[in-house]
Structure formats: C-alpha cells, structure tokens
C-alpha cells in the first residue's frame, strides 16, 4: 500500500471507502511526511519496541511505526476506519488493530498480552477532545511505559512543559512533570492535516521518570491538593484549599503548614513548585 502521508494518497483512500470525517472523534489526519519523520525520530523507536498507537485513522502513521518498531498495537474507536486499516496495513504482519475506545479498554492487559508486561512506547496524533484524560489515564493507571510521543494542541503542549509563575502553569503541568520529563519537539501548522484543525499543534515527548522527582507519602492527597489549588486559581492557596469539597482541612492547618514551609500566607497555588506541593501534602497529613 502506497505511503499515505500526502494529500493525494489520503484523498484516494477516503474516496475509495466513501469516508466522512467525524468531528466528534477529533479526526484530523496527517498528510505531511516531514512531520511523520519527525515523530518517528523523536520517539526513538527501534525493532525492540512495542508501540501503542492511539487513533490510527486510516493508518498513515501506523505504516511508519510498523516499519520502525518490532510490534504495533493500534486502538481505533471508529467502525468505519476498521476495514480501511485492514486494507492500508495488509502488508505488515507486526500490526494488531484493536477496535475499542482508548478510555475504556484495559491497556494493562494489552501491554501484558502484546509485550509480556515489558514497558511500551506510546505514539499518537491524539484526538484533541480527550488529550488530558488519555495522558493522565496512562500515567495514573501505572501502565508500564517508557515514553509518550504525541501530537497535541499547541497550548496544551505548552501547559505540560511550563513551571510556576506563567499563565499556562496548572494541574496538568504538575501532573505531567511528576510522572515524566516533557519536551516539545516540533510545532506543526494546521496545513499538515486533513481537514485542517482550527488550532496550532505541537509534538511533545514525555519521557517517563524511573522515580518521581519528589517523594510524597500520599500521592492521592498530592493530586487532590493540586486540583483544588487550581480549581480556584485566582484565590489564595489557603482559601482555595479550605473551600474545596474534596478536602477537609482547616484554615489554621494550611496557615501552619505554609509557615513551616516559609512561604507567605497570601501565596496562590500557581506560585508553588511541585516540590512545595509535595511538602505541603506531607505536612497536611500529620
Ligand atoms: N493517526 C491518524 C493520523 O495521524 O492521521 C489519525 C489521528 S486523528 C487526530 C485521531 C484519531 O483518533 C481518529 O482516527 C479518531 O477516530 C480516533 N479516536 C477518537 N476518539 C478515540 C477513542 N476514544 N479511542 C480510540 N480512538 C479514538
């Protein structure tokens, strides 16, 4: 099957199968070989790797992945794409297509069946409407994985990478940085996709930490604190935490903890580093 990473071959396949794009599935297919090469290069895939691709579409990137990886498992939700994928990937014997919703499928089981429980690499041009649940789901479920190299909305990539004191800093930055080292590897304009999205895109690589950069006694409490702090980001941290339904801490307890940390009582969550959130979490456990 011809290389699909260009407009002509993509249109040919779409017409052959009378395929209609479904907006609800975030379908924007890649049609630029340079971007595909860049994603493959950034993900550092070798024949020793098992790759999980989320949302293969018509199989454009899947073909590239199949050429470079030992094995590819591609999870696609749209019924109409399954016969197309069987066609476009027919010459590869190292690709498994799974017709499922990535938010519902048991990824741990897939990793076990396809790679004997050894860490996989995730590579995808993600459906943008569910970027955050997909990435957080992968990390929080502790699926064995080495890295995630994904195309996301440009603003979301920036949010994952920034630190305190910037407007994009938030719960997603802290969560991603707790689990991985983020690095934006390419900015991708709308004309590299069919149809063109209304937003700019970026490829980001998240390299999983062997150990989290901070130690906390209760990971769940850490993330509850982070979410509560940014739910009301214009409020002081003390008010945001004491107002939160998900926490039962008093104003005095938070003030006491902040004093011990040597930070001002009027501080907002957006000024705290991951280390400080971890410290606060351990102090509030006492
Ligand atoms: N990988 C292809 C490419 O780069 O040309 C398509 C990328 S497109 C941005 C996102 C893909 O994810 C679509 O094929 C869409 O049908 C699929 N998708 C959307 N929601 C999904 C879900 N919940 N589970 C699995 N696949 C999903």
Short mmCIF file of C-alpha atoms and ligand atoms in Angstrom, two decimals:
data_model
loop_
_atom_site.label_atom_id
_atom_site.label_comp_id
_atom_site.label_asym_id
_atom_site.label_seq_id
_atom_site.Cartn_x
_atom_site.Cartn_y
_atom_site.Cartn_z
CA UNK A 1 0.00 0.00 0.00
CA UNK A 2 1.31 3.41 -1.01
CA UNK A 3 2.64 5.87 1.58
CA UNK A 4 -0.40 7.74 2.89
CA UNK A 5 1.48 10.75 4.27
CA UNK A 6 0.48 13.05 1.41
CA UNK A 7 -2.80 14.63 0.29
CA UNK A 8 -3.14 12.66 -2.97
CA UNK A 9 -2.93 9.16 -1.48
CA UNK A 10 -5.04 10.14 1.52
CA UNK A 11 -7.83 11.50 -0.71
CA UNK A 12 -7.67 8.34 -2.83
CA UNK A 13 -8.31 6.15 0.22
CA UNK A 14 -11.04 8.43 1.57
CA UNK A 15 -12.85 8.32 -1.77
CA UNK A 16 -12.41 4.59 -2.24
CA UNK A 17 -14.21 3.97 1.06
CA UNK A 18 -16.62 6.97 0.89
CA UNK A 19 -15.24 8.02 4.26
CA UNK A 20 -16.79 11.02 6.03
CA UNK A 21 -14.79 12.76 8.77
CA UNK A 22 -16.43 12.65 12.17
CA UNK A 23 -15.87 15.81 14.15
CA UNK A 24 -16.92 14.11 17.40
CA UNK A 25 -13.88 11.81 17.11
CA UNK A 26 -11.37 14.64 16.58
CA UNK A 27 -10.39 13.35 13.14
CA UNK A 28 -7.58 15.38 11.57
CA UNK A 29 -5.35 13.10 9.53
CA UNK A 30 -1.67 13.82 8.98
CA UNK A 31 -0.66 14.50 5.38
CA UNK A 32 2.95 15.64 5.80
CA UNK A 33 5.88 13.23 5.57
CA UNK A 34 8.31 15.63 7.31
CA UNK A 35 6.10 15.69 10.40
CA UNK A 36 5.79 11.90 10.35
CA UNK A 37 9.59 11.54 10.10
CA UNK A 38 10.00 13.95 12.99
CA UNK A 39 7.60 11.98 15.22
CA UNK A 40 9.39 8.71 14.45
CA UNK A 41 12.78 10.31 15.14
CA UNK A 42 11.63 11.89 18.43
CA UNK A 43 10.07 8.67 19.70
CA UNK A 44 13.39 6.79 19.24
CA UNK A 45 11.62 3.61 18.20
CA UNK A 46 13.66 0.52 17.40
CA UNK A 47 12.81 -3.04 16.39
CA UNK A 48 12.97 -3.93 20.12
CA UNK A 49 9.95 -1.75 20.84
CA UNK A 50 6.26 -2.49 21.13
CA UNK A 51 4.32 0.67 20.28
CA UNK A 52 0.79 1.56 21.28
CA UNK A 53 -0.81 3.92 18.77
CA UNK A 54 -3.97 5.69 19.86
CA UNK A 55 -6.33 6.54 17.00
CA UNK A 56 -4.58 5.28 13.84
CA UNK A 57 -7.15 6.91 11.49
CA UNK A 58 -6.52 5.47 8.01
CA UNK A 59 -3.14 4.09 9.14
CA UNK A 60 -0.83 6.86 7.95
CA UNK A 61 1.46 6.92 10.98
CA UNK A 62 0.85 3.22 11.65
CA UNK A 63 2.73 2.39 8.43
CA UNK A 64 5.73 4.42 9.62
CA UNK A 65 5.56 2.82 13.06
CA UNK A 66 5.33 -0.68 11.58
CA UNK A 67 8.50 -0.03 9.54
CA UNK A 68 10.49 1.00 12.62
CA UNK A 69 9.06 -0.95 15.59
CA UNK A 70 9.02 -4.63 16.45
CA UNK A 71 5.29 -4.54 17.07
CA UNK A 72 2.45 -2.01 16.83
CA UNK A 73 -0.92 -2.16 18.56
CA UNK A 74 -3.34 0.44 17.21
CA UNK A 75 -6.56 1.23 19.10
CA UNK A 76 -9.27 2.88 16.98
CA UNK A 77 -12.86 3.72 18.01
CA UNK A 78 -14.47 4.48 14.63
CA UNK A 79 -16.18 1.45 12.97
CA UNK A 80 -15.76 3.00 9.53
CA UNK A 81 -11.97 3.04 9.84
CA UNK A 82 -11.51 -0.65 10.67
CA UNK A 83 -11.94 -2.01 7.08
CA UNK A 84 -9.74 0.82 5.79
CA UNK A 85 -6.98 -0.05 8.29
CA UNK A 86 -7.18 -3.73 7.28
CA UNK A 87 -6.53 -2.61 3.71
CA UNK A 88 -3.81 0.03 4.27
CA UNK A 89 -1.90 -2.17 6.74
CA UNK A 90 -2.36 -5.51 4.93
CA UNK A 91 1.33 -5.81 4.05
CA UNK A 92 2.51 -5.58 7.68
CA UNK A 93 2.48 -8.67 9.88
CA UNK A 94 3.56 -6.79 13.01
CA UNK A 95 0.40 -4.66 13.46
CA UNK A 96 -2.62 -5.53 15.61
CA UNK A 97 -5.74 -3.39 15.24
CA UNK A 98 -7.94 -3.15 18.31
CA UNK A 99 -11.43 -1.77 17.70
CA UNK A 100 -12.06 -0.07 21.06
CA UNK A 101 -12.43 3.21 22.91
CA UNK A 102 -9.00 4.01 24.39
CA UNK A 103 -10.65 5.42 27.52
CA UNK A 104 -12.43 2.12 28.18
CA UNK A 105 -10.02 -0.56 27.02
CA UNK A 106 -7.74 -2.28 29.57
CA UNK A 107 -4.34 -1.02 28.39
CA UNK A 108 -2.54 -3.00 31.09
CA UNK A 109 -3.96 -6.20 29.59
CA UNK A 110 -2.86 -5.16 26.08
CA UNK A 111 0.68 -4.50 27.34
CA UNK A 112 0.71 -7.87 29.05
CA UNK A 113 -0.60 -9.78 26.02
CA UNK A 114 1.48 -7.97 23.40
CA UNK A 115 4.73 -7.28 25.27
CA UNK A 116 4.80 -9.68 28.22
CA UNK A 117 4.28 -6.75 30.61
CA UNK A 118 7.50 -5.01 29.46
CA UNK A 119 7.29 -1.21 29.03
CA UNK A 120 5.83 0.03 25.75
CA UNK A 121 6.15 3.35 23.92
CA UNK A 122 3.02 5.33 23.12
CA UNK A 123 2.98 7.29 19.87
CA UNK A 124 -0.08 9.13 18.57
CA UNK A 125 -1.66 12.03 16.81
CA UNK A 126 -4.21 12.34 19.59
CA UNK A 127 -7.90 13.19 19.26
CA UNK A 128 -7.71 16.64 20.92
CA UNK A 129 -11.06 16.42 22.72
CA UNK A 130 -9.66 13.79 25.10
CA UNK A 131 -5.93 14.62 25.28
CA UNK A 132 -5.82 15.15 29.06
CA UNK A 133 -7.85 12.06 30.08
CA UNK A 134 -5.76 9.87 27.76
CA UNK A 135 -2.42 11.11 29.10
CA UNK A 136 -3.47 11.16 32.75
CA UNK A 137 -5.11 7.74 32.34
CA UNK A 138 -1.85 6.29 31.00
CA UNK A 139 0.18 7.70 33.89
CA UNK A 140 -2.27 7.17 36.75
CA UNK A 141 -3.05 3.58 35.82
CA UNK A 142 0.70 2.85 36.05
CA UNK A 143 0.75 1.02 32.72
CA UNK A 144 4.38 0.00 32.07
CA UNK A 145 5.59 2.60 29.58
CA UNK A 146 8.86 4.25 28.63
CA UNK A 147 7.69 7.31 26.78
CA UNK A 148 4.71 9.05 25.21
CA UNK A 149 5.31 10.98 21.98
CA UNK A 150 2.15 12.72 20.90
CA UNK A 151 0.68 15.42 18.72
CA UNK A 152 -1.50 17.70 20.82
CA UNK A 153 -2.94 21.20 20.64
CA UNK A 154 -0.04 23.68 20.90
CA UNK A 155 -1.41 25.36 24.07
CA UNK A 156 -1.78 22.01 25.78
CA UNK A 157 1.84 21.10 24.96
CA UNK A 158 2.94 24.41 26.48
CA UNK A 159 0.87 23.76 29.61
CA UNK A 160 2.60 20.42 30.09
CA UNK A 161 6.06 21.96 29.88
CA UNK A 162 5.92 25.19 31.92
CA UNK A 163 6.81 25.90 35.55
CA UNK A 164 5.38 28.26 38.23
CA UNK A 165 4.84 31.94 37.52
CA UNK A 166 3.45 31.55 33.99
CA UNK A 167 -0.20 31.78 32.99
CA UNK A 168 -0.17 28.29 31.44
CA UNK A 169 1.07 26.62 34.65
CA UNK A 170 -1.58 24.41 36.19
CA UNK A 171 -2.67 20.97 37.38
CA UNK A 172 -1.70 19.39 34.04
CA UNK A 173 1.86 20.81 34.21
CA UNK A 174 2.36 19.41 37.70
CA UNK A 175 0.82 16.03 36.97
CA UNK A 176 2.81 15.51 33.78
CA UNK A 177 6.05 16.66 35.41
CA UNK A 178 5.50 14.34 38.38
CA UNK A 179 5.48 11.36 36.03
CA UNK A 180 7.70 12.44 33.14
CA UNK A 181 10.17 14.87 31.61
CA UNK A 182 8.35 16.84 28.89
CA UNK A 183 10.00 18.23 25.77
CA UNK A 184 8.27 19.92 22.84
CA UNK A 185 9.97 18.56 19.72
CA UNK A 186 8.07 20.29 16.89
CA UNK A 187 5.43 22.89 16.20
CA UNK A 188 3.02 21.79 13.48
CA UNK A 189 0.80 24.18 11.49
CA UNK A 190 -2.83 23.36 10.51
CA UNK A 191 -1.96 22.74 6.84
CA UNK A 192 -0.22 19.48 7.76
CA UNK A 193 -3.63 17.90 8.46
CA UNK A 194 -6.77 16.97 6.57
CA UNK A 195 -9.16 18.53 7.43
CA UNK A 196 -7.25 21.50 8.89
CA UNK A 197 -7.80 21.98 12.64
CA UNK A 198 -8.65 25.47 13.94
CA UNK A 199 -5.68 25.43 16.29
CA UNK A 200 -1.90 25.08 16.07
CA UNK A 201 -0.41 21.74 17.08
CA UNK A 202 2.81 20.52 18.64
CA UNK A 203 4.58 17.21 19.10
CA UNK A 204 5.59 16.65 22.71
CA UNK A 205 7.70 13.83 24.12
CA UNK A 206 7.12 12.74 27.71
CA UNK A 207 9.98 10.59 28.96
CA UNK A 208 8.77 8.58 31.96
CA UNK A 209 10.81 9.13 35.16
CA UNK A 210 12.20 5.94 36.73
CA UNK A 211 11.35 7.52 40.09
CA UNK A 212 9.14 10.60 40.63
CA UNK A 213 11.27 13.75 41.16
CA UNK A 214 9.64 14.28 44.58
CA UNK A 215 8.73 11.83 47.31
CA UNK A 216 5.29 12.05 48.92
CA UNK A 217 3.66 9.81 51.44
CA UNK A 218 0.23 10.04 49.81
CA UNK A 219 0.19 10.52 46.03
CA UNK A 220 -3.59 10.79 46.01
CA UNK A 221 -3.57 13.65 48.51
CA UNK A 222 -0.89 15.44 46.48
CA UNK A 223 -3.11 15.43 43.38
CA UNK A 224 -6.22 16.36 45.33
CA UNK A 225 -4.34 19.40 46.67
CA UNK A 226 -3.07 20.35 43.22
CA UNK A 227 -6.53 20.12 41.65
CA UNK A 228 -8.11 22.10 44.48
CA UNK A 229 -5.43 24.81 44.24
CA UNK A 230 -6.00 25.35 40.51
CA UNK A 231 -9.78 24.97 40.57
CA UNK A 232 -9.86 28.40 42.12
CA UNK A 233 -6.58 29.76 40.85
CA UNK A 234 -7.43 33.44 41.47
CA UNK A 235 -7.90 32.74 45.17
CA UNK A 236 -5.12 32.44 47.72
CA UNK A 237 -3.99 28.87 48.31
CA UNK A 238 -5.44 28.97 51.84
CA UNK A 239 -8.90 29.90 50.56
CA UNK A 240 -8.79 27.53 47.58
CA UNK A 241 -7.92 24.56 49.81
CA UNK A 242 -10.32 25.34 52.64
CA UNK A 243 -13.20 25.90 50.17
CA UNK A 244 -12.59 22.64 48.32
CA UNK A 245 -15.28 19.95 48.72
CA UNK A 246 -12.64 17.27 48.10
CA UNK A 247 -10.53 18.22 51.15
CA UNK A 248 -11.19 18.53 54.85
CA UNK A 249 -8.52 20.92 56.07
CA UNK A 250 -8.96 23.98 58.25
CA UNK A 251 -7.60 27.44 57.56
CA UNK A 252 -5.35 27.13 60.62
CA UNK A 253 -3.87 23.85 59.41
CA UNK A 254 -3.00 25.29 55.99
CA UNK A 255 -1.58 28.50 57.51
CA UNK A 256 0.53 26.49 59.91
CA UNK A 257 1.88 24.32 57.07
CA UNK A 258 2.72 27.37 54.94
CA UNK A 259 4.55 28.90 57.88
CA UNK A 260 6.61 25.75 58.30
CA UNK A 261 7.42 25.89 54.60
CA UNK A 262 8.46 29.51 54.97
CA UNK A 263 6.11 30.81 52.26
CA UNK A 264 3.75 33.81 52.64
CA UNK A 265 0.20 33.15 53.89
CA UNK A 266 -1.17 35.05 50.88
CA UNK A 267 0.50 32.84 48.26
CA UNK A 268 -1.51 31.42 45.35
CA UNK A 269 -1.22 27.85 44.14
CA UNK A 270 0.17 29.00 40.81
CA UNK A 271 3.37 30.16 42.59
CA UNK A 272 4.14 26.78 44.18
CA UNK A 273 6.60 24.28 42.69
CA UNK A 274 5.99 20.53 42.58
CA UNK A 275 8.44 20.15 45.50
CA UNK A 276 6.43 22.65 47.56
CA UNK A 277 3.12 20.91 46.79
CA UNK A 278 4.75 17.64 47.90
CA UNK A 279 5.99 19.26 51.11
CA UNK A 280 2.54 20.74 51.78
CA UNK A 281 0.90 17.38 51.15
CA UNK A 282 3.13 15.66 53.74
CA UNK A 283 2.61 18.47 56.28
CA UNK A 284 -1.18 18.30 55.93
CA UNK A 285 -1.12 14.55 56.54
CA UNK A 286 0.26 14.90 60.05
N1 LIG B 1 -3.29 8.79 13.48
C1 LIG B 1 -4.09 9.35 12.40
C2 LIG B 1 -3.28 10.38 11.67
O1 LIG B 1 -2.35 10.91 12.25
O2 LIG B 1 -3.59 10.66 10.51
C3 LIG B 1 -5.42 9.94 12.91
C4 LIG B 1 -5.30 10.96 14.02
S1 LIG B 1 -6.82 11.76 14.41
C5 LIG B 1 -6.23 13.27 15.10
C6 LIG B 1 -7.43 10.96 15.88
C7 LIG B 1 -7.88 9.51 15.72
O3 LIG B 1 -8.33 9.02 16.98
C8 LIG B 1 -9.03 9.30 14.77
O4 LIG B 1 -8.77 8.20 13.94
C9 LIG B 1 -10.23 9.00 15.68
O5 LIG B 1 -11.24 8.22 15.07
C10 LIG B 1 -9.54 8.29 16.83
N2 LIG B 1 -10.25 8.34 18.11
C11 LIG B 1 -11.04 9.34 18.60
N3 LIG B 1 -11.50 9.04 19.82
C12 LIG B 1 -10.99 7.81 20.14
C13 LIG B 1 -11.11 6.96 21.27
N4 LIG B 1 -11.85 7.31 22.34
N5 LIG B 1 -10.47 5.77 21.26
C14 LIG B 1 -9.72 5.39 20.18
N6 LIG B 1 -9.57 6.16 19.08
C15 LIG B 1 -10.19 7.36 19.06
#
